[in-house]
């Protein structure tokens, strides 16, 4: 256990706290047990260490551990936490719970047996707390952590504080908001960089090696995380990769399930399951029509990659129109319900319709629709119902 403390102190000493994501402030840290899930590379570990560094002294009252540590090959999580608690431990952060087979049962027992302990754990975006054993859903408050918004990327790059806006704010006041922002910063100067590498915070470490590291993360998700979670046989992993490859060079499109099945050799039922797994792993975004619902078992209306960085990593030739839609869907989908629209590209929050295009996009397609807007790329400030695309990166 002393080795775990030593390694924790080393991480505590070097974690930077100058750039802290706003997501930290959305969490109610007063909850006894908190779960944070999200995709690989999204910054969950850094968030835990930053929170500890900002709120605790490096003493025996606090501990950070990762469940992929060799220590847990011979020791249980419950025994570690029990020993920590008996010696005066008050707050423990547990990383990578999905790497530990009995995590749900043991965390439930920890909750019941150690009433004065506060615990935070992180896990894969594939984690389903509601489906976990021992009814953890009543005991743990779970948060889903997204990648960097365009606004957060701008703050990281420029060190300038920028406000967030609700969708209602942007729709009603986008001209005034755009003017206020562009007086501080030129967003279009940074927009292409964000689309290429700005969604994952680890870009800060080395921009040149960003896509190499992202490729490694994708392989780990496909070869380890998804098969482990869904009990996929090793021989079928190649089919999962093939499906992602076919989709990557076709997005966005209205999927013809029979055609994809023939191209990949995956049966229809298995393919629907794989699509949902890729969606939950935050590699894809599935867009449904409103009457089917997000959790529908039917086929999605369109399939997108999860974020623009994945497009530059996986797609041979990035189409600008597809890039716009991927960015828009990704930024809206975190806090709003997004569906396919009969009249435009997207229907958001059940109220607004948005048609995307370049600076010369016309209003013909939505001229008879109420609460409909044109979202234009390559413009700094909009007019009337024409809203700049980049501004939707300020929703969180």
Short mmCIF file of C-alpha atoms in Angstrom, two decimals:
data_model
loop_
_atom_site.label_atom_id
_atom_site.label_comp_id
_atom_site.label_asym_id
_atom_site.label_seq_id
_atom_site.Cartn_x
_atom_site.Cartn_y
_atom_site.Cartn_z
CA UNK A 1 0.00 0.00 0.00
CA UNK A 2 2.95 2.30 0.70
CA UNK A 3 3.89 1.98 -2.97
CA UNK A 4 0.43 3.21 -3.98
CA UNK A 5 0.84 6.26 -1.75
CA UNK A 6 4.28 6.95 -3.19
CA UNK A 7 3.04 6.80 -6.78
CA UNK A 8 0.04 8.97 -5.90
CA UNK A 9 2.31 11.64 -4.40
CA UNK A 10 4.41 11.64 -7.56
CA UNK A 11 1.31 12.30 -9.67
CA UNK A 12 0.07 14.90 -7.16
CA UNK A 13 3.36 16.78 -7.44
CA UNK A 14 3.34 17.15 -11.22
CA UNK A 15 -0.34 17.65 -12.12
CA UNK A 16 -0.92 21.18 -13.42
CA UNK A 17 -3.85 23.24 -12.11
CA UNK A 18 -3.48 26.32 -14.32
CA UNK A 19 -5.89 24.95 -16.93
CA UNK A 20 -8.85 23.26 -15.26
CA UNK A 21 -11.90 22.28 -17.27
CA UNK A 22 -15.24 23.84 -16.39
CA UNK A 23 -16.66 20.32 -16.16
CA UNK A 24 -15.11 20.12 -12.70
CA UNK A 25 -17.51 22.82 -11.51
CA UNK A 26 -20.59 21.00 -12.84
CA UNK A 27 -20.01 18.15 -10.38
CA UNK A 28 -21.58 18.29 -6.93
CA UNK A 29 -18.57 17.07 -4.99
CA UNK A 30 -20.62 16.93 -1.77
CA UNK A 31 -22.14 13.65 -2.94
CA UNK A 32 -20.63 10.73 -1.06
CA UNK A 33 -20.06 8.51 -4.09
CA UNK A 34 -19.56 9.93 -7.58
CA UNK A 35 -18.97 8.19 -10.91
CA UNK A 36 -17.41 9.93 -13.91
CA UNK A 37 -17.53 8.12 -17.23
CA UNK A 38 -16.20 9.11 -20.61
CA UNK A 39 -14.17 7.96 -23.57
CA UNK A 40 -10.44 7.31 -23.47
CA UNK A 41 -8.30 10.43 -23.77
CA UNK A 42 -11.02 12.76 -22.56
CA UNK A 43 -9.14 13.82 -19.39
CA UNK A 44 -10.80 11.87 -16.56
CA UNK A 45 -7.54 11.05 -14.77
CA UNK A 46 -6.30 14.62 -14.97
CA UNK A 47 -9.63 15.85 -13.59
CA UNK A 48 -9.36 13.58 -10.54
CA UNK A 49 -5.79 14.60 -9.78
CA UNK A 50 -6.53 18.29 -10.29
CA UNK A 51 -9.50 18.13 -7.92
CA UNK A 52 -7.37 16.44 -5.26
CA UNK A 53 -4.49 18.90 -5.73
CA UNK A 54 -6.86 21.87 -5.38
CA UNK A 55 -8.72 20.54 -2.33
CA UNK A 56 -6.42 18.28 -0.30
CA UNK A 57 -2.97 18.25 1.21
CA UNK A 58 -0.84 15.20 0.32
CA UNK A 59 -1.45 13.23 3.51
CA UNK A 60 -3.04 9.95 4.58
CA UNK A 61 -6.59 11.38 4.41
CA UNK A 62 -6.63 11.19 0.60
CA UNK A 63 -5.54 8.62 -1.97
CA UNK A 64 -5.67 8.13 -5.75
CA UNK A 65 -5.36 4.63 -7.26
CA UNK A 66 -5.87 3.13 -10.69
CA UNK A 67 -7.41 -0.33 -10.91
CA UNK A 68 -5.12 -1.36 -13.75
CA UNK A 69 -2.24 -1.35 -11.23
CA UNK A 70 -0.44 -4.65 -10.61
CA UNK A 71 -1.29 -4.29 -6.90
CA UNK A 72 -4.83 -5.47 -7.67
CA UNK A 73 -3.69 -8.78 -9.11
CA UNK A 74 -3.19 -9.98 -5.53
CA UNK A 75 -5.27 -7.54 -3.48
CA UNK A 76 -8.93 -6.57 -3.54
CA UNK A 77 -10.26 -3.06 -3.87
CA UNK A 78 -12.44 -3.54 -0.79
CA UNK A 79 -9.50 -4.53 1.42
CA UNK A 80 -7.43 -1.58 0.21
CA UNK A 81 -10.19 0.94 0.88
CA UNK A 82 -11.01 -0.66 4.25
CA UNK A 83 -7.39 -0.34 5.36
CA UNK A 84 -7.27 3.25 4.09
CA UNK A 85 -10.49 4.10 5.95
CA UNK A 86 -9.39 2.52 9.24
CA UNK A 87 -6.25 4.66 9.19
CA UNK A 88 -8.22 7.89 8.86
CA UNK A 89 -8.79 8.05 5.11
CA UNK A 90 -11.59 10.41 4.08
CA UNK A 91 -11.46 10.71 0.26
CA UNK A 92 -10.37 8.15 -2.31
CA UNK A 93 -10.30 8.52 -6.10
CA UNK A 94 -10.43 5.27 -8.09
CA UNK A 95 -9.49 5.34 -11.76
CA UNK A 96 -10.36 2.81 -14.49
CA UNK A 97 -12.96 0.78 -12.57
CA UNK A 98 -13.88 -1.09 -15.75
CA UNK A 99 -10.50 -2.85 -15.50
CA UNK A 100 -11.63 -4.60 -12.29
CA UNK A 101 -14.19 -7.39 -12.57
CA UNK A 102 -15.95 -7.00 -9.20
CA UNK A 103 -15.91 -3.22 -9.04
CA UNK A 104 -19.69 -2.77 -8.68
CA UNK A 105 -20.17 -5.21 -5.81
CA UNK A 106 -17.14 -3.99 -3.91
CA UNK A 107 -18.01 -0.31 -4.31
CA UNK A 108 -21.53 -1.08 -3.06
CA UNK A 109 -20.05 -2.82 0.00
CA UNK A 110 -17.66 0.08 0.57
CA UNK A 111 -20.61 2.49 0.47
CA UNK A 112 -22.55 0.45 3.05
CA UNK A 113 -19.66 -0.33 5.41
CA UNK A 114 -17.75 2.99 5.45
CA UNK A 115 -20.31 5.75 6.06
CA UNK A 116 -17.87 8.65 6.44
CA UNK A 117 -15.89 7.94 3.28
CA UNK A 118 -16.16 9.96 0.08
CA UNK A 119 -15.33 8.10 -3.11
CA UNK A 120 -15.05 9.12 -6.76
CA UNK A 121 -14.45 6.65 -9.55
CA UNK A 122 -13.95 6.91 -13.29
CA UNK A 123 -14.78 4.40 -15.97
CA UNK A 124 -15.24 3.83 -19.67
CA UNK A 125 -18.09 5.53 -21.50
CA UNK A 126 -19.39 1.97 -21.98
CA UNK A 127 -20.15 1.63 -18.27
CA UNK A 128 -23.81 1.21 -17.43
CA UNK A 129 -24.20 2.01 -13.76
CA UNK A 130 -27.90 1.16 -13.92
CA UNK A 131 -27.02 -2.32 -15.14
CA UNK A 132 -24.25 -2.83 -12.59
CA UNK A 133 -24.69 -5.43 -9.92
CA UNK A 134 -25.74 -4.64 -6.36
CA UNK A 135 -27.96 -1.69 -7.29
CA UNK A 136 -25.27 0.98 -7.45
CA UNK A 137 -27.64 3.38 -9.20
CA UNK A 138 -29.22 4.40 -5.88
CA UNK A 139 -25.86 5.03 -4.26
CA UNK A 140 -23.78 6.73 -6.94
CA UNK A 141 -24.34 10.00 -8.82
CA UNK A 142 -22.93 9.56 -12.33
CA UNK A 143 -21.62 12.27 -14.66
CA UNK A 144 -20.70 11.89 -18.34
CA UNK A 145 -17.60 13.81 -19.33
CA UNK A 146 -17.39 15.18 -22.89
CA UNK A 147 -14.34 16.26 -24.87
CA UNK A 148 -13.32 19.89 -25.12
CA UNK A 149 -15.85 22.26 -26.58
CA UNK A 150 -14.57 24.84 -29.06
CA UNK A 151 -14.89 27.45 -26.29
CA UNK A 152 -12.74 25.39 -23.92
CA UNK A 153 -10.14 24.89 -26.65
CA UNK A 154 -10.01 28.66 -27.18
CA UNK A 155 -9.49 29.18 -23.45
CA UNK A 156 -6.67 26.62 -23.40
CA UNK A 157 -5.00 28.24 -26.40
CA UNK A 158 -5.40 31.91 -25.48
CA UNK A 159 -5.83 31.93 -21.66
CA UNK A 160 -8.84 34.24 -22.20
CA UNK A 161 -11.98 33.47 -20.15
CA UNK A 162 -15.05 33.04 -22.34
CA UNK A 163 -18.67 32.60 -21.28
CA UNK A 164 -20.98 29.72 -22.17
CA UNK A 165 -24.41 30.33 -23.72
CA UNK A 166 -27.57 28.30 -23.83
CA UNK A 167 -29.10 27.28 -27.12
CA UNK A 168 -31.92 29.74 -26.45
CA UNK A 169 -29.35 32.53 -25.92
CA UNK A 170 -27.63 31.79 -29.21
CA UNK A 171 -30.84 31.59 -31.23
CA UNK A 172 -32.23 34.83 -29.79
CA UNK A 173 -29.05 36.93 -29.50
CA UNK A 174 -26.40 35.43 -31.76
CA UNK A 175 -25.41 38.74 -33.37
CA UNK A 176 -24.72 40.50 -30.06
CA UNK A 177 -22.97 37.42 -28.65
CA UNK A 178 -20.77 37.03 -31.72
CA UNK A 179 -19.78 40.69 -31.60
CA UNK A 180 -18.88 40.41 -27.91
CA UNK A 181 -16.73 37.33 -28.51
CA UNK A 182 -14.98 38.64 -31.62
CA UNK A 183 -13.95 41.77 -29.71
CA UNK A 184 -11.89 39.45 -27.48
CA UNK A 185 -10.72 36.84 -29.97
CA UNK A 186 -10.88 35.84 -33.63
CA UNK A 187 -12.60 32.42 -33.44
CA UNK A 188 -12.16 31.50 -37.11
CA UNK A 189 -8.40 31.79 -36.68
CA UNK A 190 -8.53 28.75 -34.36
CA UNK A 191 -11.49 26.82 -35.75
CA UNK A 192 -9.66 24.57 -38.22
CA UNK A 193 -7.13 23.64 -35.54
CA UNK A 194 -9.92 22.63 -33.17
CA UNK A 195 -11.56 20.48 -35.82
CA UNK A 196 -8.25 18.71 -36.46
CA UNK A 197 -7.00 18.06 -32.93
CA UNK A 198 -8.82 20.15 -30.30
CA UNK A 199 -11.49 17.79 -28.91
CA UNK A 200 -9.13 15.63 -26.83
CA UNK A 201 -7.19 17.54 -24.13
CA UNK A 202 -4.05 15.45 -24.57
CA UNK A 203 -3.30 17.50 -27.72
CA UNK A 204 -1.55 19.91 -25.33
CA UNK A 205 1.20 17.36 -24.66
CA UNK A 206 2.35 17.15 -28.27
CA UNK A 207 0.35 18.43 -31.22
CA UNK A 208 2.62 16.71 -33.76
CA UNK A 209 2.05 13.29 -32.18
CA UNK A 210 -1.66 13.86 -31.57
CA UNK A 211 -3.06 11.65 -34.32
CA UNK A 212 -0.60 8.86 -33.61
CA UNK A 213 -1.79 8.78 -30.00
CA UNK A 214 -5.42 9.03 -31.08
CA UNK A 215 -4.91 6.02 -33.39
CA UNK A 216 -3.51 4.06 -30.45
CA UNK A 217 -6.53 4.99 -28.33
CA UNK A 218 -8.91 3.87 -31.08
CA UNK A 219 -7.18 0.51 -31.34
CA UNK A 220 -7.42 0.01 -27.58
CA UNK A 221 -11.14 0.82 -27.59
CA UNK A 222 -11.74 -1.60 -30.48
CA UNK A 223 -9.44 -4.39 -29.34
CA UNK A 224 -9.82 -4.18 -25.55
CA UNK A 225 -12.62 -2.01 -24.20
CA UNK A 226 -15.54 -3.02 -26.41
CA UNK A 227 -14.69 -6.76 -26.55
CA UNK A 228 -14.19 -6.83 -22.77
CA UNK A 229 -17.47 -5.04 -22.10
CA UNK A 230 -19.56 -6.94 -24.66
CA UNK A 231 -17.78 -10.32 -24.48
CA UNK A 232 -16.89 -10.21 -28.17
CA UNK A 233 -14.67 -13.05 -29.36
CA UNK A 234 -11.20 -12.12 -30.54
CA UNK A 235 -12.00 -13.50 -34.00
CA UNK A 236 -14.85 -10.97 -34.37
CA UNK A 237 -12.80 -7.88 -33.49
CA UNK A 238 -11.72 -7.61 -37.12
CA UNK A 239 -15.39 -7.28 -38.10
CA UNK A 240 -15.82 -4.44 -35.62
CA UNK A 241 -12.83 -2.66 -37.15
CA UNK A 242 -14.15 -3.27 -40.67
CA UNK A 243 -17.53 -1.80 -39.74
CA UNK A 244 -15.91 1.36 -38.36
CA UNK A 245 -13.73 1.64 -41.48
CA UNK A 246 -16.71 1.33 -43.84
CA UNK A 247 -18.70 3.91 -41.88
CA UNK A 248 -15.75 6.30 -41.54
CA UNK A 249 -15.37 6.71 -45.28
CA UNK A 250 -19.09 7.05 -45.89
CA UNK A 251 -20.32 9.39 -43.11
CA UNK A 252 -22.75 10.88 -42.80
CA UNK A 253 -25.14 8.69 -44.70
CA UNK A 254 -28.52 7.03 -44.43
CA UNK A 255 -27.39 3.51 -43.68
CA UNK A 256 -28.52 0.67 -45.87
CA UNK A 257 -28.18 -2.15 -43.37
CA UNK A 258 -28.29 -4.91 -45.97
CA UNK A 259 -25.56 -3.25 -48.03
CA UNK A 260 -23.30 -2.74 -45.00
CA UNK A 261 -23.92 -6.31 -43.92
CA UNK A 262 -22.78 -7.57 -47.32
CA UNK A 263 -19.65 -5.36 -47.29
CA UNK A 264 -18.57 -6.33 -43.79
CA UNK A 265 -19.83 -9.91 -43.48
CA UNK A 266 -21.68 -8.99 -40.28
CA UNK A 267 -25.24 -10.25 -39.76
CA UNK A 268 -27.98 -7.64 -39.42
CA UNK A 269 -28.68 -8.30 -35.73
CA UNK A 270 -24.99 -8.32 -34.84
CA UNK A 271 -24.42 -5.14 -36.82
CA UNK A 272 -27.13 -3.26 -34.90
CA UNK A 273 -25.44 -4.35 -31.70
CA UNK A 274 -22.02 -3.25 -32.97
CA UNK A 275 -23.36 0.15 -34.03
CA UNK A 276 -24.78 0.72 -30.54
CA UNK A 277 -21.47 -0.34 -28.96
CA UNK A 278 -19.49 2.04 -31.18
CA UNK A 279 -21.95 4.77 -30.25
CA UNK A 280 -21.64 4.09 -26.52
CA UNK A 281 -17.85 3.99 -26.85
CA UNK A 282 -18.12 7.53 -28.31
CA UNK A 283 -16.67 6.60 -31.66
CA UNK A 284 -19.95 7.17 -33.51
CA UNK A 285 -23.01 9.40 -33.21
CA UNK A 286 -26.32 7.89 -34.29
CA UNK A 287 -28.99 10.30 -35.48
CA UNK A 288 -32.58 9.09 -35.26
CA UNK A 289 -35.87 10.55 -36.39
CA UNK A 290 -37.82 11.95 -33.47
CA UNK A 291 -40.65 9.44 -33.28
CA UNK A 292 -38.24 6.50 -32.94
CA UNK A 293 -36.24 7.94 -30.06
CA UNK A 294 -32.57 7.77 -29.21
CA UNK A 295 -32.76 4.27 -27.77
CA UNK A 296 -34.72 2.84 -30.66
CA UNK A 297 -33.76 -0.60 -31.89
CA UNK A 298 -34.51 0.52 -35.45
CA UNK A 299 -31.86 1.77 -37.80
CA UNK A 300 -30.58 5.33 -37.37
CA UNK A 301 -31.44 7.94 -39.95
CA UNK A 302 -27.77 8.93 -40.28
CA UNK A 303 -24.48 7.82 -38.81
CA UNK A 304 -21.66 10.22 -37.96
CA UNK A 305 -18.26 9.85 -36.38
CA UNK A 306 -18.36 11.14 -32.81
CA UNK A 307 -16.26 14.27 -33.34
CA UNK A 308 -14.26 16.08 -36.04
CA UNK A 309 -10.88 14.88 -34.72
CA UNK A 310 -11.91 11.31 -35.57
CA UNK A 311 -12.72 12.39 -39.10
CA UNK A 312 -9.18 13.70 -39.65
CA UNK A 313 -7.83 10.50 -38.15
CA UNK A 314 -9.98 7.94 -39.97
CA UNK A 315 -11.34 9.50 -43.16
CA UNK A 316 -9.25 9.46 -46.33
CA UNK A 317 -10.67 12.73 -47.67
CA UNK A 318 -12.57 14.93 -45.23
CA UNK A 319 -15.68 16.45 -46.82
CA UNK A 320 -16.36 19.95 -45.54
CA UNK A 321 -20.12 19.49 -45.44
CA UNK A 322 -19.76 16.31 -43.41
CA UNK A 323 -17.28 18.07 -41.13
CA UNK A 324 -19.77 20.86 -40.39
CA UNK A 325 -22.52 18.43 -39.48
CA UNK A 326 -20.22 16.31 -37.30
CA UNK A 327 -19.07 19.37 -35.33
CA UNK A 328 -22.62 20.70 -34.93
CA UNK A 329 -24.08 17.34 -33.82
CA UNK A 330 -21.22 16.75 -31.39
CA UNK A 331 -21.44 20.14 -29.69
CA UNK A 332 -25.25 20.15 -29.46
CA UNK A 333 -25.62 16.55 -28.37
CA UNK A 334 -23.99 16.98 -24.96
CA UNK A 335 -26.76 19.11 -23.43
CA UNK A 336 -29.60 18.92 -25.96
CA UNK A 337 -31.70 16.28 -27.68
CA UNK A 338 -30.84 16.15 -31.38
CA UNK A 339 -32.91 14.40 -34.05
CA UNK A 340 -33.08 14.27 -37.81
CA UNK A 341 -35.42 16.85 -39.34
CA UNK A 342 -37.78 16.42 -42.28
CA UNK A 343 -37.17 20.01 -43.43
CA UNK A 344 -33.54 20.62 -42.47
CA UNK A 345 -30.42 18.79 -41.26
CA UNK A 346 -31.25 18.69 -37.55
CA UNK A 347 -34.08 19.27 -35.10
CA UNK A 348 -32.88 20.26 -31.63
CA UNK A 349 -34.67 20.35 -28.29
CA UNK A 350 -37.92 19.50 -30.07
CA UNK A 351 -38.24 23.13 -31.18
CA UNK A 352 -35.48 24.42 -33.46
CA UNK A 353 -34.54 23.28 -36.96
CA UNK A 354 -31.08 23.92 -38.37
CA UNK A 355 -29.85 23.68 -41.94
CA UNK A 356 -26.06 23.78 -42.32
CA UNK A 357 -23.99 25.16 -45.17
CA UNK A 358 -21.27 27.53 -46.32
CA UNK A 359 -21.42 31.33 -46.34
CA UNK A 360 -23.59 31.34 -49.50
CA UNK A 361 -26.20 28.89 -48.19
CA UNK A 362 -29.76 30.05 -49.06
CA UNK A 363 -32.97 29.84 -47.02
CA UNK A 364 -35.03 28.01 -49.65
CA UNK A 365 -35.11 24.68 -47.84
CA UNK A 366 -36.53 26.12 -44.59
CA UNK A 367 -38.54 29.07 -45.91
CA UNK A 368 -41.85 27.60 -44.72
CA UNK A 369 -40.57 26.38 -41.32
CA UNK A 370 -40.99 28.13 -37.99
CA UNK A 371 -38.02 28.38 -35.61
CA UNK A 372 -35.69 27.41 -38.44
CA UNK A 373 -32.16 28.74 -38.91
CA UNK A 374 -29.27 28.59 -41.34
CA UNK A 375 -25.96 27.66 -39.70
CA UNK A 376 -23.12 28.99 -41.85
CA UNK A 377 -19.47 28.05 -41.90
CA UNK A 378 -16.75 30.65 -42.66
CA UNK A 379 -18.64 33.64 -41.25
CA UNK A 380 -17.63 35.49 -38.08
CA UNK A 381 -20.93 37.26 -37.35
CA UNK A 382 -24.39 36.26 -38.58
CA UNK A 383 -27.51 38.14 -39.68
CA UNK A 384 -31.17 37.54 -38.95
CA UNK A 385 -31.66 33.72 -39.05
CA UNK A 386 -28.08 33.09 -40.25
CA UNK A 387 -25.91 31.93 -37.34
CA UNK A 388 -22.13 31.25 -37.42
CA UNK A 389 -21.26 27.57 -37.08
CA UNK A 390 -18.40 28.21 -34.62
CA UNK A 391 -20.78 29.83 -32.11
CA UNK A 392 -22.38 26.47 -31.33
CA UNK A 393 -19.05 25.54 -29.78
CA UNK A 394 -19.93 27.85 -26.86
CA UNK A 395 -22.76 25.70 -25.45
CA UNK A 396 -20.50 24.22 -22.74
#
